[in-house]
Tab-separated table of C-alpha atoms in Angstrom:
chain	number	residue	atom	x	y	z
H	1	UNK	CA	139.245	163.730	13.056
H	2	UNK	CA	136.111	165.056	11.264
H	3	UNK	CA	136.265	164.543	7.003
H	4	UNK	CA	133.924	165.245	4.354
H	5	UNK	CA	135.006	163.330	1.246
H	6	UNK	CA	132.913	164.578	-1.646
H	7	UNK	CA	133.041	161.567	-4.641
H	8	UNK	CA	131.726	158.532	-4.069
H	9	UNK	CA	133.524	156.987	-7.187
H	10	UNK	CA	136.896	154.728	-6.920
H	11	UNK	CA	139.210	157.190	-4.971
H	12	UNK	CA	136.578	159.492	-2.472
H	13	UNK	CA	135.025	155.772	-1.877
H	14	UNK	CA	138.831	154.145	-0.718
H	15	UNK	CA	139.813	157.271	0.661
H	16	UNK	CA	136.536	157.934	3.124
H	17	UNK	CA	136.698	154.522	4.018
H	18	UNK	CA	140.168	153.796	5.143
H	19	UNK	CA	140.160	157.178	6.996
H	20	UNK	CA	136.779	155.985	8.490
H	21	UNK	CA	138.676	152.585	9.825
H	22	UNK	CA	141.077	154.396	11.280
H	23	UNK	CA	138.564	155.580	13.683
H	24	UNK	CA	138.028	158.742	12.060
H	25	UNK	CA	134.301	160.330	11.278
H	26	UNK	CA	133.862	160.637	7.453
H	27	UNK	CA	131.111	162.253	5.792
H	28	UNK	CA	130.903	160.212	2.063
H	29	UNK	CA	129.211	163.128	-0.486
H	30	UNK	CA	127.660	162.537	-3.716
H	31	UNK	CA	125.019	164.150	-6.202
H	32	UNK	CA	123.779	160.378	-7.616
H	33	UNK	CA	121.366	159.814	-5.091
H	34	UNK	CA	121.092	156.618	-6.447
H	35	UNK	CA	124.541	155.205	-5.549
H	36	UNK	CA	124.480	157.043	-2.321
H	37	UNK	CA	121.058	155.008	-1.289
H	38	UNK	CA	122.769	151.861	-2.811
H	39	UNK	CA	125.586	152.695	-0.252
H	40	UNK	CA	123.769	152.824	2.411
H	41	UNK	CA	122.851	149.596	1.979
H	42	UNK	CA	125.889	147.848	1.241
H	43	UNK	CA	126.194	148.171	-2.264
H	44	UNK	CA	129.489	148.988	-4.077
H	45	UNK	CA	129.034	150.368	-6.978
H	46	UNK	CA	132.811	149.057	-8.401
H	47	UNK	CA	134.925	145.817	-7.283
H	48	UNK	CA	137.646	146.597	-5.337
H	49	UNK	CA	138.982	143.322	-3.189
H	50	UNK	CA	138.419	144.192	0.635
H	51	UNK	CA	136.595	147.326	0.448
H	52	UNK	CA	132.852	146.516	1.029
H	53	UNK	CA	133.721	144.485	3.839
H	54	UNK	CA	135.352	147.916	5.279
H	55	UNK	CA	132.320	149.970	3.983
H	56	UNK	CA	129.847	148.130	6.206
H	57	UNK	CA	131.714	147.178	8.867
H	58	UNK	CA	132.609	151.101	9.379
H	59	UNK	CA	128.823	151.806	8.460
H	60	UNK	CA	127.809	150.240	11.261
H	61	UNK	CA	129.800	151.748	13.476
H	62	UNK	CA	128.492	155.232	12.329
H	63	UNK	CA	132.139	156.293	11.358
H	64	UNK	CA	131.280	155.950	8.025
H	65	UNK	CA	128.188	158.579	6.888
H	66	UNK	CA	126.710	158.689	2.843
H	67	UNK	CA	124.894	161.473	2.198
H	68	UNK	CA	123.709	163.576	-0.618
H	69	UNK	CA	123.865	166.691	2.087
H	70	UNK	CA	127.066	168.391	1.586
H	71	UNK	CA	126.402	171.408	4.014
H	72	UNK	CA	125.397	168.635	6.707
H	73	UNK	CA	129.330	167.144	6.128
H	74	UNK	CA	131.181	170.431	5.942
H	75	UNK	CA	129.100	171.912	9.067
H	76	UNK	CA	130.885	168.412	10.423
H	77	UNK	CA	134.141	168.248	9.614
H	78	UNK	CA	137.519	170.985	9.242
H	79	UNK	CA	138.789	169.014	6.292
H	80	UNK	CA	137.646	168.477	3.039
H	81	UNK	CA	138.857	166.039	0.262
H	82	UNK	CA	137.953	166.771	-3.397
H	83	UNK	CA	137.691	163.370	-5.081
H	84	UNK	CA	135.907	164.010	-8.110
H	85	UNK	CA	136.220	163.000	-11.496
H	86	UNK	CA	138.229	164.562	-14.265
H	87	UNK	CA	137.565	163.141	-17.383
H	88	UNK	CA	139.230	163.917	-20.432
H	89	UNK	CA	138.223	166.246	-22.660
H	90	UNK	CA	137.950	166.267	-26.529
H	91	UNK	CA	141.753	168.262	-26.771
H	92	UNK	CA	143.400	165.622	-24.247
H	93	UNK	CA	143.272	167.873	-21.462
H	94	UNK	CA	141.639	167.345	-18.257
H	95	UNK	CA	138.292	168.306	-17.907
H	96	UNK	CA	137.940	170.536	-14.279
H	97	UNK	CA	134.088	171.237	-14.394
H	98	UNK	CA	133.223	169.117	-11.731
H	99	UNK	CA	136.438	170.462	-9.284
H	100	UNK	CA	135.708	173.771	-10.046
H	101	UNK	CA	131.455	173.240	-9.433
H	102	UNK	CA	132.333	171.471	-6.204
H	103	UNK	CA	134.908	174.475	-5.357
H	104	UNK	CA	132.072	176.925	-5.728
H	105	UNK	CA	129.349	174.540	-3.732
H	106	UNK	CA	131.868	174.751	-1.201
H	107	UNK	CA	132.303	178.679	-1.118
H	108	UNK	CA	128.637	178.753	-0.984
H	109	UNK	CA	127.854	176.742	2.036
H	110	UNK	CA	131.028	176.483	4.262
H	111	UNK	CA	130.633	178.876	7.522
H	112	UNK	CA	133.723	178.017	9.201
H	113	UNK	CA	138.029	177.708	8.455
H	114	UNK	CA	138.675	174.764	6.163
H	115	UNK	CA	141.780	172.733	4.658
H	116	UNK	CA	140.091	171.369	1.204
H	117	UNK	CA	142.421	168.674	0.012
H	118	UNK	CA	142.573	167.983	-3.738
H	119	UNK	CA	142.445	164.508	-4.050
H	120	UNK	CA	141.589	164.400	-8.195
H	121	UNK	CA	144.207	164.117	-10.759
H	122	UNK	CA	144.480	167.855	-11.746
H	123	UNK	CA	146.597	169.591	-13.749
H	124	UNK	CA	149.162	172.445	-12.122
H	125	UNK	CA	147.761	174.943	-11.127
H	126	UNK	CA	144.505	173.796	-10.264
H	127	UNK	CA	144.955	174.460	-5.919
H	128	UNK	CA	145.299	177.902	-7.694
H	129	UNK	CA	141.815	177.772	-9.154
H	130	UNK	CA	140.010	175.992	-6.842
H	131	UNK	CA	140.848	178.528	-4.181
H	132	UNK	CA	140.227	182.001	-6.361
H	133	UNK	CA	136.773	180.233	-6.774
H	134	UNK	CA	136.159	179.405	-2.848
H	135	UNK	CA	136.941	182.997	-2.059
H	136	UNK	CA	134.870	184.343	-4.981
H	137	UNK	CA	132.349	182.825	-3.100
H	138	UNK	CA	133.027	183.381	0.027
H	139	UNK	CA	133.218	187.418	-0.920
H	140	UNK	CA	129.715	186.994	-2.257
H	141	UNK	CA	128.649	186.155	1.308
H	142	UNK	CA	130.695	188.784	2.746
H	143	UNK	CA	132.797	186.208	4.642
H	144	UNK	CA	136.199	186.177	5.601
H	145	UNK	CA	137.684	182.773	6.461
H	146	UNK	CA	141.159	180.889	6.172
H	147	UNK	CA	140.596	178.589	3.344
H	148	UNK	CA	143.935	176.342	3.137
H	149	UNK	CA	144.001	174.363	-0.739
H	150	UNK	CA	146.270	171.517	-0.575
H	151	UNK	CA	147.321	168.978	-3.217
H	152	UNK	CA	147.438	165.477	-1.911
H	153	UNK	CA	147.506	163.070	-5.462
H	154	UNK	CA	146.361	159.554	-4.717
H	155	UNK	CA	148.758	156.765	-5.925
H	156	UNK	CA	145.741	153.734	-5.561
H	157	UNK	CA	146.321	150.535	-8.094
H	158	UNK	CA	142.900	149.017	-9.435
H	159	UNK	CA	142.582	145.667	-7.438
H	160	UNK	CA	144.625	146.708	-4.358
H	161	UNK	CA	143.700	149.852	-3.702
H	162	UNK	CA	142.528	149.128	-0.140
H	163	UNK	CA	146.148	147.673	0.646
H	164	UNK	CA	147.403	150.529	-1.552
H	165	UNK	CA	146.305	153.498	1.397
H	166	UNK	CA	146.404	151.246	4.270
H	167	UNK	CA	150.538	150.782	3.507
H	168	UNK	CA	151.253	153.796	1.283
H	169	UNK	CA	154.851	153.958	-0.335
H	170	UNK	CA	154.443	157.909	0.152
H	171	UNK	CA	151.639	160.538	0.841
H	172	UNK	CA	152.706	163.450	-0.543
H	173	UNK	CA	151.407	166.572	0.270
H	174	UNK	CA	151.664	169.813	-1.707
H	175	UNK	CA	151.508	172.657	0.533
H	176	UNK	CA	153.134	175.719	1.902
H	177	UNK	CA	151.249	176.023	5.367
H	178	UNK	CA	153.138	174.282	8.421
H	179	UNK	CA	150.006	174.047	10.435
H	180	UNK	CA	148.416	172.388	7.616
H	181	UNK	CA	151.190	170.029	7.021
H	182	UNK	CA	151.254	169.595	10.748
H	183	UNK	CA	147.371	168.794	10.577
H	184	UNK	CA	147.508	166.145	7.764
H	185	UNK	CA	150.903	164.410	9.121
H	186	UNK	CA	148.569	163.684	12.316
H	187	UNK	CA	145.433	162.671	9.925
H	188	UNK	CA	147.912	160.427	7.870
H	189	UNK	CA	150.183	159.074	11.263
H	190	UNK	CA	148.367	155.517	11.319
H	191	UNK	CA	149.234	154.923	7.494
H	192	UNK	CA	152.756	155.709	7.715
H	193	UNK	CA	154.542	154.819	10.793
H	194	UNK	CA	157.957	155.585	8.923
H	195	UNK	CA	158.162	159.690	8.409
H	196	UNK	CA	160.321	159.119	5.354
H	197	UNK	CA	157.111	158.537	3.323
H	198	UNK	CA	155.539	161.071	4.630
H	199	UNK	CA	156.634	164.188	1.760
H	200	UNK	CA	155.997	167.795	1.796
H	201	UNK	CA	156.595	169.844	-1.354
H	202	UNK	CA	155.073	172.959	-2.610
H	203	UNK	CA	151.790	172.551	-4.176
H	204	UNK	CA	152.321	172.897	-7.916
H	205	UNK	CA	154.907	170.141	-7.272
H	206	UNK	CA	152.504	167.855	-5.954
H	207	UNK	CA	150.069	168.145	-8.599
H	208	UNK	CA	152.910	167.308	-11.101
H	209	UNK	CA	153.987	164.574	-9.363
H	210	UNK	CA	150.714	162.404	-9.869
H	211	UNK	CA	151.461	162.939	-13.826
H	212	UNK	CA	155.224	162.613	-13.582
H	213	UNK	CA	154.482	158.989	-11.410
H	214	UNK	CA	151.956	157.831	-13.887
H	215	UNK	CA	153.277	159.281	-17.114
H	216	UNK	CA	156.642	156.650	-16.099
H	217	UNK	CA	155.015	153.712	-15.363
H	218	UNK	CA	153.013	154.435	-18.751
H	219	UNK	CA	156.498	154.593	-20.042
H	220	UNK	CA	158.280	151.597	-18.829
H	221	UNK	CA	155.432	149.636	-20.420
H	222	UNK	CA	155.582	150.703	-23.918
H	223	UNK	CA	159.234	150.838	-23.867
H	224	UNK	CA	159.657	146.821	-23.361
H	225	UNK	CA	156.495	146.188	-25.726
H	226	UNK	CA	158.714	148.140	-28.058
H	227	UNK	CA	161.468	145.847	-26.824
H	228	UNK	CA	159.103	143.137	-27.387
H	229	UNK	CA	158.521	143.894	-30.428
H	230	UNK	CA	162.217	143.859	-31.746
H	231	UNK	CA	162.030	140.295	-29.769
H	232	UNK	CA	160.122	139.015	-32.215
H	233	UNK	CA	162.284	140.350	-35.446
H	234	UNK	CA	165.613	139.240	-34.277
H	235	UNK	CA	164.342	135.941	-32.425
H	236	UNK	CA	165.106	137.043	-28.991
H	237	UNK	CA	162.701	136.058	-25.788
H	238	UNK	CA	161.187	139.273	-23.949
H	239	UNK	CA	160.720	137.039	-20.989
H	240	UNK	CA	164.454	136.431	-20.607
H	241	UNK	CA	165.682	140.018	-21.760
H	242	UNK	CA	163.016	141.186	-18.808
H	243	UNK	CA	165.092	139.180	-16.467
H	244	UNK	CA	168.337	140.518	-17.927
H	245	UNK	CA	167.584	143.839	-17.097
H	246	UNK	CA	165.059	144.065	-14.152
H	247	UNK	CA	168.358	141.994	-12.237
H	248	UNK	CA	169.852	146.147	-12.637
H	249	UNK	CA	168.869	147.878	-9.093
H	250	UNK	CA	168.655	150.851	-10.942
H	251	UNK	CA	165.966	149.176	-13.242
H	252	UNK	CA	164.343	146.986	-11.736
H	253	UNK	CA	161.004	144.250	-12.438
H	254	UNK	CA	158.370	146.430	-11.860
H	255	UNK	CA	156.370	147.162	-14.655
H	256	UNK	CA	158.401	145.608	-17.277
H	257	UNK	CA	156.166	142.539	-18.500
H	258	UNK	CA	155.609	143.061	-22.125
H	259	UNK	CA	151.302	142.734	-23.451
H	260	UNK	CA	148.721	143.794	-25.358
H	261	UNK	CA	148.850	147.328	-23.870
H	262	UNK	CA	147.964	149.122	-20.820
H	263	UNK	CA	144.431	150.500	-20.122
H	264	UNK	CA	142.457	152.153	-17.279
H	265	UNK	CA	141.115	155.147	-15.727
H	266	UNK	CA	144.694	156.318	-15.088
H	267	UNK	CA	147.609	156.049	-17.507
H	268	UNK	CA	145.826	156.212	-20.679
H	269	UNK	CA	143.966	159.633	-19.974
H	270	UNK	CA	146.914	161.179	-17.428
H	271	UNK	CA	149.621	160.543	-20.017
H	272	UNK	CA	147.286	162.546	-22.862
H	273	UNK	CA	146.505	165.258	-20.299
H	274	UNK	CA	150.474	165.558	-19.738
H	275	UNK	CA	151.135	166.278	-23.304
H	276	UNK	CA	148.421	168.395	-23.349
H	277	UNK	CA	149.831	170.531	-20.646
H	278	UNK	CA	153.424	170.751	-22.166
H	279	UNK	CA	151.701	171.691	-25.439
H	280	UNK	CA	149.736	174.673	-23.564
H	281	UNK	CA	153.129	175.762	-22.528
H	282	UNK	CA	154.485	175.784	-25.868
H	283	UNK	CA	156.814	172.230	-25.031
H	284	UNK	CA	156.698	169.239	-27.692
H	285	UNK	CA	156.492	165.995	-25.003
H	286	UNK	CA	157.791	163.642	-27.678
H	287	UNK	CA	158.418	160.911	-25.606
H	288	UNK	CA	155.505	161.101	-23.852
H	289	UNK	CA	153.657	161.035	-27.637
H	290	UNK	CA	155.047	158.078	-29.049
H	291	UNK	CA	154.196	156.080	-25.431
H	292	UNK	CA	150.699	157.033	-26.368
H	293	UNK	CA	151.168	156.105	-30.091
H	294	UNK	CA	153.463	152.836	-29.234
H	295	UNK	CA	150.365	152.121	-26.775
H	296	UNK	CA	147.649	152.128	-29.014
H	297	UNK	CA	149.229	150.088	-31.834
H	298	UNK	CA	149.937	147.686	-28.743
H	299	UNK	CA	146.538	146.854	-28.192
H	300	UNK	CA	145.627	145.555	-31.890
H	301	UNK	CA	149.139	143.019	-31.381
H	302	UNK	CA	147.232	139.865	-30.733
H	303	UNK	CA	145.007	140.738	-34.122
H	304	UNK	CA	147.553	141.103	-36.369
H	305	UNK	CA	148.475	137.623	-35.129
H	306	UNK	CA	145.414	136.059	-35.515
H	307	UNK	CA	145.267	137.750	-39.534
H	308	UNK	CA	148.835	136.600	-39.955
H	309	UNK	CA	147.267	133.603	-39.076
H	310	UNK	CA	143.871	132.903	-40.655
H	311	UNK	CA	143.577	136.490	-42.824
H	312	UNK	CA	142.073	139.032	-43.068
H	313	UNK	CA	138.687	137.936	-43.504
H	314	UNK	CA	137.433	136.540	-40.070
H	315	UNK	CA	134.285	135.341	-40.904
H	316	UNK	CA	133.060	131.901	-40.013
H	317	UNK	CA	135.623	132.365	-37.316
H	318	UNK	CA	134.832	132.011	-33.462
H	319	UNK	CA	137.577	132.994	-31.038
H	320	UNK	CA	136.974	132.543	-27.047
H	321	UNK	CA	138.407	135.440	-24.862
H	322	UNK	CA	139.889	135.039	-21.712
H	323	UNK	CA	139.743	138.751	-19.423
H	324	UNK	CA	137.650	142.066	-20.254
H	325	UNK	CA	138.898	144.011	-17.970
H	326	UNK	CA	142.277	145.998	-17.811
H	327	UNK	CA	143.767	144.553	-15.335
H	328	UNK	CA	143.115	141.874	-13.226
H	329	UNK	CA	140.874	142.483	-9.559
H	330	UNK	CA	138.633	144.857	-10.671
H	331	UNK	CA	135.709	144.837	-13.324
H	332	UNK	CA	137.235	148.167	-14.852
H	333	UNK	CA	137.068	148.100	-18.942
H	334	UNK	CA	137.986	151.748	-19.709
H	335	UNK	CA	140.470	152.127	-22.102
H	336	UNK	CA	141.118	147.797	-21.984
H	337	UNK	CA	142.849	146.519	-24.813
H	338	UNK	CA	139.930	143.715	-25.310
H	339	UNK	CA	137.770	146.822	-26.477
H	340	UNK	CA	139.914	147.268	-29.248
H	341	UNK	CA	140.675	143.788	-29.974
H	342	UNK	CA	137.120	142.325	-29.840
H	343	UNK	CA	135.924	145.115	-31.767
H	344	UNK	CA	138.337	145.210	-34.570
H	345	UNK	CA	137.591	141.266	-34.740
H	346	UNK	CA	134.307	141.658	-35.293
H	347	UNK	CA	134.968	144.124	-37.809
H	348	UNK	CA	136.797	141.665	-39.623
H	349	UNK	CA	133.994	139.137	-39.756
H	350	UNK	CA	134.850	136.706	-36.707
H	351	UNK	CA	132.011	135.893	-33.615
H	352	UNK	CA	133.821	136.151	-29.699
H	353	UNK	CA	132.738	133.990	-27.276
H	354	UNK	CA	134.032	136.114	-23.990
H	355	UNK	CA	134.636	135.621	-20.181
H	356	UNK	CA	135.525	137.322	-17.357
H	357	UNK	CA	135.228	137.015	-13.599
H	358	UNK	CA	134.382	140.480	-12.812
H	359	UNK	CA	133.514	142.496	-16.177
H	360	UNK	CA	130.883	140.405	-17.630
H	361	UNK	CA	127.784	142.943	-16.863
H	362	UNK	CA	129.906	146.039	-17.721
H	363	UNK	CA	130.525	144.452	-21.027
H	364	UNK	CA	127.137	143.828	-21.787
H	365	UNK	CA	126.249	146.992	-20.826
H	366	UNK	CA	128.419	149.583	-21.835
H	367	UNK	CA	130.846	148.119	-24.447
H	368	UNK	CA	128.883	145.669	-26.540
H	369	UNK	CA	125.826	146.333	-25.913
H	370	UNK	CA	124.314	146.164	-29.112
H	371	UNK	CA	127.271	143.794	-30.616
H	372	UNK	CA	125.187	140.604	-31.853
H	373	UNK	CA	128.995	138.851	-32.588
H	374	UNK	CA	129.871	139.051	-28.965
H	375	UNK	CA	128.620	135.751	-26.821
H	376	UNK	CA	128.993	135.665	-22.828
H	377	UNK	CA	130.102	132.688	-21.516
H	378	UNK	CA	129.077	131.067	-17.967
H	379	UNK	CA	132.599	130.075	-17.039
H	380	UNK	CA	136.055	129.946	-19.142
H	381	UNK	CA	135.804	126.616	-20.457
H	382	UNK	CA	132.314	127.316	-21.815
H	383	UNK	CA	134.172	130.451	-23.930
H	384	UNK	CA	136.378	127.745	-25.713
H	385	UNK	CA	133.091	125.882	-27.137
H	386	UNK	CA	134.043	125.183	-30.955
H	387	UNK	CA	136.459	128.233	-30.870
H	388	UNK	CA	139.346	128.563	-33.792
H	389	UNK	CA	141.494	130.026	-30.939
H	390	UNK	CA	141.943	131.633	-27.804
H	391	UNK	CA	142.881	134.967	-27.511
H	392	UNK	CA	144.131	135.344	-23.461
H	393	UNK	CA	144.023	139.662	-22.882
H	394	UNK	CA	143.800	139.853	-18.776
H	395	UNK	CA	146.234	137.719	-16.715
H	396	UNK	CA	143.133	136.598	-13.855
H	397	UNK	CA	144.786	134.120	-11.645
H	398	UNK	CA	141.968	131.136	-12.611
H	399	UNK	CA	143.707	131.279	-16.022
H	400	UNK	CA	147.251	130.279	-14.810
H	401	UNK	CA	146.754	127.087	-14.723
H	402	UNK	CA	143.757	126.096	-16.552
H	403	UNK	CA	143.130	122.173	-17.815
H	404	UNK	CA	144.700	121.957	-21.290
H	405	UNK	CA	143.163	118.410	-21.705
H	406	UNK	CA	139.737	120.213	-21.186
H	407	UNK	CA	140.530	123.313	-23.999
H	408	UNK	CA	141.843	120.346	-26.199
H	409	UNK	CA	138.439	118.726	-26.289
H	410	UNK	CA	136.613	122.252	-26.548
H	411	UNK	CA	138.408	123.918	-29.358
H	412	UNK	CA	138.532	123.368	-32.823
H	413	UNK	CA	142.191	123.965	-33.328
H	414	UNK	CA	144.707	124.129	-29.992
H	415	UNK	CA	145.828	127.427	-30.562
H	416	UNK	CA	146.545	130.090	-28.298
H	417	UNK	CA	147.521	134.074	-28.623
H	418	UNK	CA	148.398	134.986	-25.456
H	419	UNK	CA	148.807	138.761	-24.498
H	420	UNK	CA	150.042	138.286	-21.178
H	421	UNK	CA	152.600	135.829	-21.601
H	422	UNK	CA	151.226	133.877	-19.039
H	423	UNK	CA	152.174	130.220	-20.024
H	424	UNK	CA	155.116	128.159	-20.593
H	425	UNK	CA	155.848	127.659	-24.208
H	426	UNK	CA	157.869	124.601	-23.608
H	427	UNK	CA	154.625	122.637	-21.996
H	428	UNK	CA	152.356	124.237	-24.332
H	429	UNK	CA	154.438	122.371	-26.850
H	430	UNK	CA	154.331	119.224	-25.081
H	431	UNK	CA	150.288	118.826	-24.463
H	432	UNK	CA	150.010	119.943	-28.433
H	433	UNK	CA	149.306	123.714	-28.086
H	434	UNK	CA	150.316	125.763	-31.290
H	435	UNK	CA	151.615	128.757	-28.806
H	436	UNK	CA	151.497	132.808	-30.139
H	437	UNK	CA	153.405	134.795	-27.271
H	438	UNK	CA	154.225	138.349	-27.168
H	439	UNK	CA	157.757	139.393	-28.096
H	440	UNK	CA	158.578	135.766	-28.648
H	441	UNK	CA	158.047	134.162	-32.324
H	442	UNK	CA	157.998	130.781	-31.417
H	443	UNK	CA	154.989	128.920	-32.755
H	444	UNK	CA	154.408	125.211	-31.982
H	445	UNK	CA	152.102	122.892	-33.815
């Protein structure tokens, strides 16, 4: 088939190019000409595991086009995917400028029937919108066409995104037309071989769903760093209650490891949008409030260890971080708990000595730019140099099993505040570690 995917950014960039490897012809759009001539050339503009070797391999086979031309891709294709951004605004909500602006370039140049597929995170009722503005257009010209708005939310994880589309759990697609339906089920065939995750719903259903999906997971995290929490008071182990319960089918493991918080592009602005929604409706999301509020008094938990610690005044104090990024695979920082917890260190006095794999550069440019406390390290050893502690916030795999003998001879004291829970208190114990987990109060010395 013939796609234009307009958004070059983390989803229109997966999304054209697993279509593309599928042997499809997808037009890539975007107004940064910069990143579109950086594209061309084999530069990603994000890290995503798998996807530039995708990107140039389908490049070069010309099933893969990046252009700043969107009249050349919609003269080319019969299906269009809006893949925008939608940041959020100062209320919470979802800000649709750039869906509605690309709704209206499209009423402007498109000259033949279209299915535009909204691909963004938008709230309900935006197929609504972006359609009354197509035809708005379209009137303007005095042309009649069938212009079919469908809501297809993207379910993509950060760091295995690629895997993520190429073995979907479910594409659901929110739309009343059964030639449409018909049309995508076909585009969508080599991605799920098993109909059952193929779903059809009606589109205000679909657009909900991306919140409802996102707005849980968002849940299930703060509710066991709640649980976490109580750990600590009573002198129960989070690790083993996790067990306890993710054993329940009706529970079970995923997304019930207990942190510093969760962070993102996703969770931390869908779940505010959600609220934001209910509120506009005149409904009181409670629960979905106090994830938010639960989540953002998460992400200062390793500091108030660290002052329960050493106190409140930091200064003289140099801590090495382990992990910038929100998760690990991908060099994302928005909304990452070590923005909060680096910055409320330095507030208190202390220097940072930082590493990641992946995040170093955005660090340096976006978040602490001008932060003269904040040191980059070459590799994670080098971040321990003199340090009072270590402060682990993103669970990379080249911290799992790092040399203790090595940190031992680097740091001033053998202390560690771990985020992720990623080590074994027991053998921390043994090699002389005084150990600060998460919803565990042990503390060796």
């Amino acid at each position: 088939m013939k796609i234009t995917v307009i958004g070059t950014g983390y989803v229109g960039l997966v999304t054209g190019t697993c279509f593309s490897e599928m042997g499809n012809n997808v037009f890539c759009i975007d107004i940064d000409n910069g990143k579109i001539e950086g594209l061309k050339k084999g530069i990603i503009p994000l890290y995503e595991p798998g996807l530039e070797e995708l990107v140039t391999k389908n490049q070069s086979k010309c099933d893969l086009i990046f252009t700043n031309n969107l009249k050349v891709g919609l003269d080319n294709s019969h299906i269009c995917f809006i893949a925008v951004g939608t940041p959020m605004g100062e209320d919470g909500s979802a800000n649709l400028q750039y869906v509605l602006d690309v709704a209206k370039n499209i009423g402007q140049l498109v000259n033949h029937d279209m299915i535009v597929v909204n691909k963004s995170t938008v709230p309900v009722g935006t197929a609504d919108k972006v359609k009354s503005t197509i035809m708005k257009e379209l009137e303007q010209r005095n042309l009649k066409l069938n212009i079919e708005v469908v809501s297809n939310p993207e379910f993509l994880k950060e760091g295995s995104a690629v895997e993520d589309f190429m073995r979907p759990d479910r594409v659901v697609i929110g739309s009343s037309n059964e030639t449409v339906i018909e049309t995508l089920k076909e585009l969508y065939a080599p991605f799920t071989s098993n109909h059952e995750r193929f779903i059809t719903m009606d589109v205000r259903s679909a657009e909900m769903t991306k919140y409802a999906a996102n707005a849980m997971l968002a849940t299930r995290i703060s509710f066991m760093n709640e649980i976490a929490n109580i750990c600590e008071k009573v002198g129960a182990d989070i690790n083993n209650v996790r067990k306890g319960i993710g054993s329940d089918k009706r529970i079970g493991y995923n997304f019930l490891y207990a942190g510093c918080g969760y962070g993102g592009s996703c969770f931390p602005k869908d779940v505010k949008a959600l609220i934001k929604i209910a509120a506009n409706k005149g409904y009181d999301a409670n629960i979905l409030k106090e994830v938010e509020a639960l989540n953002n008094q998460q992400k200062l938990t390793l500091v108030r260890k660290v002052v329960d610690k050493f106190g409140e005044n930091l200064s003289g104090f140099t801590f090495g971080i382990w992990g910038l990024s929100f998760k690990p695979e991908t060099d994302d920082m928005r909304e990452a708990p070590s923005v909060v917890t680096i910055n409320k260190l330095c507030e208190l006095g202390a220097k940072v000595q930082v590493y990641d794999p992946q995040a170093m550069e955005v660090a340096k440019k976006y978040y602490f730019k001008n932060n003269k406390q904040v040191e980059y390290a070459e590799n994670k050893y080098d971040a321990l140099d003199k340090t009072h502690a270590l402060l682990l916030l993103t669970e990379w795999k080249e911290f799992r099993s790092p040399d203790f003998d090595q940190m031992s001879k680097r740091m001033n004291n053998r202390i560690i505040f771990d985020g992720r829970n990623q080590y074994n208190k027991v053998m921390l114990r043994e090699v002389g570690f005084e150990y600060h987990q998460i919803g565990n109060g042990y503390e060796g010395s």
